[in-house]
Tab-separated table of C-alpha atoms in Angstrom:
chain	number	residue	atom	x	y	z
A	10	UNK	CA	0.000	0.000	0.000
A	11	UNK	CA	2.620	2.145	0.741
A	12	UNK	CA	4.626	1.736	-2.123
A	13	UNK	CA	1.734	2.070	-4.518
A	14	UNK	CA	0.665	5.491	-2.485
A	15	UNK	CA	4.145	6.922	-3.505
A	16	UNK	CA	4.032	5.869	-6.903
A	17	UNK	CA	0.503	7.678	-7.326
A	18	UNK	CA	1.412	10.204	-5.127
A	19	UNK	CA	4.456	10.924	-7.833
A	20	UNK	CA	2.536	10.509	-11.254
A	21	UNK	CA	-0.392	12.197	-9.682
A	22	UNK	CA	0.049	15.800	-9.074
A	23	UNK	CA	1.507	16.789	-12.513
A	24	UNK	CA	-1.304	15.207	-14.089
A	25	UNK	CA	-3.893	17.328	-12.121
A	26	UNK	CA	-1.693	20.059	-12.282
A	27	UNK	CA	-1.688	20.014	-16.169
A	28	UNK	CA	-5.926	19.363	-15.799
A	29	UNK	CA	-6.102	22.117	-13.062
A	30	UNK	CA	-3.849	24.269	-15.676
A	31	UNK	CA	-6.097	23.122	-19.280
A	32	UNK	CA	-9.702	23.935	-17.243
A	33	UNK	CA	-7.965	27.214	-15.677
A	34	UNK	CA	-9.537	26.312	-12.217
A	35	UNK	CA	-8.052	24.603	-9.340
A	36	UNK	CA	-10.966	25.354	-7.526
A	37	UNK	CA	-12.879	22.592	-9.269
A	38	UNK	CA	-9.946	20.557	-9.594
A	39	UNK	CA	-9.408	20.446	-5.555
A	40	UNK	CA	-13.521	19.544	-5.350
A	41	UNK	CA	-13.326	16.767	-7.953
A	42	UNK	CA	-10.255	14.820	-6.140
A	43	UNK	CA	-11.356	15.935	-3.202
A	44	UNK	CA	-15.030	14.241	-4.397
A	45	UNK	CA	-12.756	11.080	-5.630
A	46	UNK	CA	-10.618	10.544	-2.533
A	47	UNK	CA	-13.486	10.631	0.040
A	48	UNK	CA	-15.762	8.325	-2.305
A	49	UNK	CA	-12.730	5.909	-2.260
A	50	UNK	CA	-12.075	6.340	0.965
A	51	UNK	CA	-15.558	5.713	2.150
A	52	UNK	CA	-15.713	2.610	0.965
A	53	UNK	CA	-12.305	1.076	2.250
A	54	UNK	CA	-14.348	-0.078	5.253
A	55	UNK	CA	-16.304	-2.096	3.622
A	56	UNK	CA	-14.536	-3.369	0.787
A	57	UNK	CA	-11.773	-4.676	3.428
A	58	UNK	CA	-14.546	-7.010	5.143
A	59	UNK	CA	-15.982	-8.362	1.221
A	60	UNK	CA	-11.828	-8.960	0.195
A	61	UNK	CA	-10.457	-10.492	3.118
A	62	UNK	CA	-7.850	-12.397	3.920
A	63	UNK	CA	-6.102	-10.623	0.942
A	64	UNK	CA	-7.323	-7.404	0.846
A	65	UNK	CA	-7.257	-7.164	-2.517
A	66	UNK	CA	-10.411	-4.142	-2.317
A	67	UNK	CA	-9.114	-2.442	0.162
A	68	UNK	CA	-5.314	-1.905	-0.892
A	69	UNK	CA	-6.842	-0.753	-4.679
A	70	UNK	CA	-9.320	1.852	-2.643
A	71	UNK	CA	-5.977	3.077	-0.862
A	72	UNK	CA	-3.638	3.444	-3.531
A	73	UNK	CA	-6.914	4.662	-6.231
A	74	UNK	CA	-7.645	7.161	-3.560
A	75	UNK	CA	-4.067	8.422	-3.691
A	76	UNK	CA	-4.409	9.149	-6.930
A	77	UNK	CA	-6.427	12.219	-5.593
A	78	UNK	CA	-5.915	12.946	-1.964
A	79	UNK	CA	-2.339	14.609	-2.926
A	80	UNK	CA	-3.145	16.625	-5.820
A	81	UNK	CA	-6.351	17.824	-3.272
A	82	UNK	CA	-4.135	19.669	-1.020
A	83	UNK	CA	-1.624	20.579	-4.180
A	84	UNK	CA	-4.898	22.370	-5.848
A	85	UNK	CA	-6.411	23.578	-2.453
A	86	UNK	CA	-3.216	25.649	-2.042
A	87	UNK	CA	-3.207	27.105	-5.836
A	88	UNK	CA	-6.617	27.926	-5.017
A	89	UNK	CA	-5.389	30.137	-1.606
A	90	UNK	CA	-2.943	31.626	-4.179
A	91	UNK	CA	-5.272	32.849	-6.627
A	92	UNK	CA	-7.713	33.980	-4.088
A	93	UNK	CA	-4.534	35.918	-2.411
A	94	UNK	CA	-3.463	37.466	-5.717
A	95	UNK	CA	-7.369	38.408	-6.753
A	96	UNK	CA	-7.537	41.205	-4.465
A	97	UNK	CA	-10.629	40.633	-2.927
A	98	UNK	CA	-8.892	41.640	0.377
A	99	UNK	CA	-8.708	37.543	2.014
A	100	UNK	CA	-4.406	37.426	2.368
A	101	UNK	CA	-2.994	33.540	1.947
A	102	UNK	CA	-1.555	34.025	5.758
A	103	UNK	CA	-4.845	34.687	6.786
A	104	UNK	CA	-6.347	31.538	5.588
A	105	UNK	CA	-3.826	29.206	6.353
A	106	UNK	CA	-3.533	30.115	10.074
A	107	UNK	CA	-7.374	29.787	10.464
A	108	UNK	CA	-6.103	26.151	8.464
A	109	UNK	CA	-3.992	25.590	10.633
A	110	UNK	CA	-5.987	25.917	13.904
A	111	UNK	CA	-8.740	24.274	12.157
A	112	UNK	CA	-6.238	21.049	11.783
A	113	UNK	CA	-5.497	21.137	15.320
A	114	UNK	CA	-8.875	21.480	16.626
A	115	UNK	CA	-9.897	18.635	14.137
A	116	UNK	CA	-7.227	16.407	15.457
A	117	UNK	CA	-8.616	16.801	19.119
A	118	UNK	CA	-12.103	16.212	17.688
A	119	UNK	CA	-10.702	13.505	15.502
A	120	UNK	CA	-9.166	12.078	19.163
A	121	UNK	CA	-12.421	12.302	21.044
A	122	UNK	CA	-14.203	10.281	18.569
A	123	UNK	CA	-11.622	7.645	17.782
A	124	UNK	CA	-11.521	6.526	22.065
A	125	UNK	CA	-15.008	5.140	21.344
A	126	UNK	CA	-15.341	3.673	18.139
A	127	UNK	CA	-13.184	1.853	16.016
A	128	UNK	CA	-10.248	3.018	13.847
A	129	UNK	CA	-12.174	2.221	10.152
A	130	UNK	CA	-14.429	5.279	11.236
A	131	UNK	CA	-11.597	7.830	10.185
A	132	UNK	CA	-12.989	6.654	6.234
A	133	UNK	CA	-16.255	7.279	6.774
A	134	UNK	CA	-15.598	10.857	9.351
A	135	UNK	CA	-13.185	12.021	5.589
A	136	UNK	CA	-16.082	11.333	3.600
A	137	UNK	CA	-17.927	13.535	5.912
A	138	UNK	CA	-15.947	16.026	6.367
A	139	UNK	CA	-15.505	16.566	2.721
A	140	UNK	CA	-18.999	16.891	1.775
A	141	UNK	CA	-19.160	20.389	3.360
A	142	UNK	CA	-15.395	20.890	1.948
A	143	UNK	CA	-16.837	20.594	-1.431
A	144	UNK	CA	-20.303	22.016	-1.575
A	145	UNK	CA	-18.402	24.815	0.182
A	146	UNK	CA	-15.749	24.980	-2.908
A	147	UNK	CA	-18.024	24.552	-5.173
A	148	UNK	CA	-20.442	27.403	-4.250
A	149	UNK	CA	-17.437	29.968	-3.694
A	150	UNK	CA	-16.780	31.984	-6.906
A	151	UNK	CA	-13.565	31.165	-8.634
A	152	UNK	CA	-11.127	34.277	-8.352
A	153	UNK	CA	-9.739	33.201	-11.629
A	154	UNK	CA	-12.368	33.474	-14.003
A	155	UNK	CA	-12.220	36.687	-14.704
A	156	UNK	CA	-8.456	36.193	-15.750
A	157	UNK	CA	-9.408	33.105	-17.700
A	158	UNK	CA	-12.128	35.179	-19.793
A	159	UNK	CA	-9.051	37.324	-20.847
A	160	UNK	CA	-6.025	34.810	-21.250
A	161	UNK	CA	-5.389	33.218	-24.287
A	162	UNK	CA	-5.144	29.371	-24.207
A	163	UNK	CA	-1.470	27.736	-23.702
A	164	UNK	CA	-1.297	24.023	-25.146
A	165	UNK	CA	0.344	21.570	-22.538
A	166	UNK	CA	3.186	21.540	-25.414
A	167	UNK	CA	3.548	24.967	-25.474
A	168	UNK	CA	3.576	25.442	-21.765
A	169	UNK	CA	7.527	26.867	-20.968
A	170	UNK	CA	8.835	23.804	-19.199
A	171	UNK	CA	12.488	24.737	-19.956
A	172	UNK	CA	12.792	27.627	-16.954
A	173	UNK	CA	11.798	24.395	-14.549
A	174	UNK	CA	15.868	23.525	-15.382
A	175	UNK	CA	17.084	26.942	-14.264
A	176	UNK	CA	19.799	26.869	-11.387
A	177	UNK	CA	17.702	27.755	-8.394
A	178	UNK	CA	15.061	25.357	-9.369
A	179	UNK	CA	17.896	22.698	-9.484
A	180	UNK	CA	19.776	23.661	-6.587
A	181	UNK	CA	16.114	23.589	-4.645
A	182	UNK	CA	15.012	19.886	-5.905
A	183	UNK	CA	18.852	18.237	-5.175
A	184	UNK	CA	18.278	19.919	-1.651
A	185	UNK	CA	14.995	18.350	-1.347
A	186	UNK	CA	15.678	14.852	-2.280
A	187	UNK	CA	18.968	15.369	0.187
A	188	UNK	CA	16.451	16.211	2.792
A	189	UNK	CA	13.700	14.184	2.321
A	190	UNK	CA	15.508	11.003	1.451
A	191	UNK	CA	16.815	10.617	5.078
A	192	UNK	CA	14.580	11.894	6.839
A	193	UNK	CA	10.731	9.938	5.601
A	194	UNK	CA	12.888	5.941	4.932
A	195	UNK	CA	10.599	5.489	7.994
A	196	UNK	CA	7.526	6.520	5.855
């Protein structure tokens, strides 16, 4: 499970990036995997108890559901972007602190619940919590559109991939796989 989660989660977020990019809207590209993930997710409690002893179900639900749970939180944070550069007067700080204390508050709610029942009901309490994530995404307008109406269209093989190699860019990704390398083997 683990290795197929890092192979999705390292074909996956280009691929919605480049979706996210062709649609001009991460907004709906954060409530579709978001959508995807929690479905998947939803069902890995049952599809564990209809594939056992192999698990066959329940490891395709985890790695399928990878395919869109890291490309959520890529395209929830190009969303916070856009809605930072709009203007609209909501600053990307702003929103990720209130994130932030959202996540911890969660994680003592998350806490609570999990002393009483048993661990499967994390699934089902994502698929919950994401409803309300994505009817609330989806009824937000999209700070972009007015910027889309305007911009011409770029064709994925005209997009300017070549200033991904300059030196910075380099010097940043060899630091990163020196980094993360050592420090998530435990992952």
């Amino acid at each position: 499970i683990s290795s197929l989660s890092t192979i999705a989660n390292i074909v996956a977020p280009p691929i919605w990036g480049a979706i996210s990019d062709k649609i001009r809207s991460p907004r709906i590209c954060f409530a579709l995997c978001l959508s995807l993930s929690a479905v998947l997710l939803a069902a890995v409690p049952f599809v564990s108890q209809i594939g056992a002893p192999l698990y066959i179900l329940m490891i395709t639900c985890l790695a399928m559901a990878s395919l869109f749970t890291g490309p959520a939180n890529n395209m929830i944070e190009l969303w916070l972007v856009r809605v930072d550069n709009s203007g609209i007067g909501i600053s990307y700080g702003s929103i990720r602190l209130w994130a932030s204390i959202g996540y911890a508050v969660m994680g003592i709610i998350y806490t609570k619940l999990l002393e009483n029942a048993p661990i499967s009901t994390v699934y089902l309490l994502y698929f919950l919590f994401a409803v309300p994530a994505v009817l609330l995404a989806l009824s937000l307008p999209d700070p972009g559109a007015i910027e889309k109406a305007k911009a011409p269209k770029i064709r994925f093989r005209d997009m300017p991939f070549r200033r991904i190699c300059n030196y910075w860019i380099v010097v940043y990704l060899l630091h990163t796989v020196v980094n993360t390398v050592p420090s998530n083997w435990k992952i």
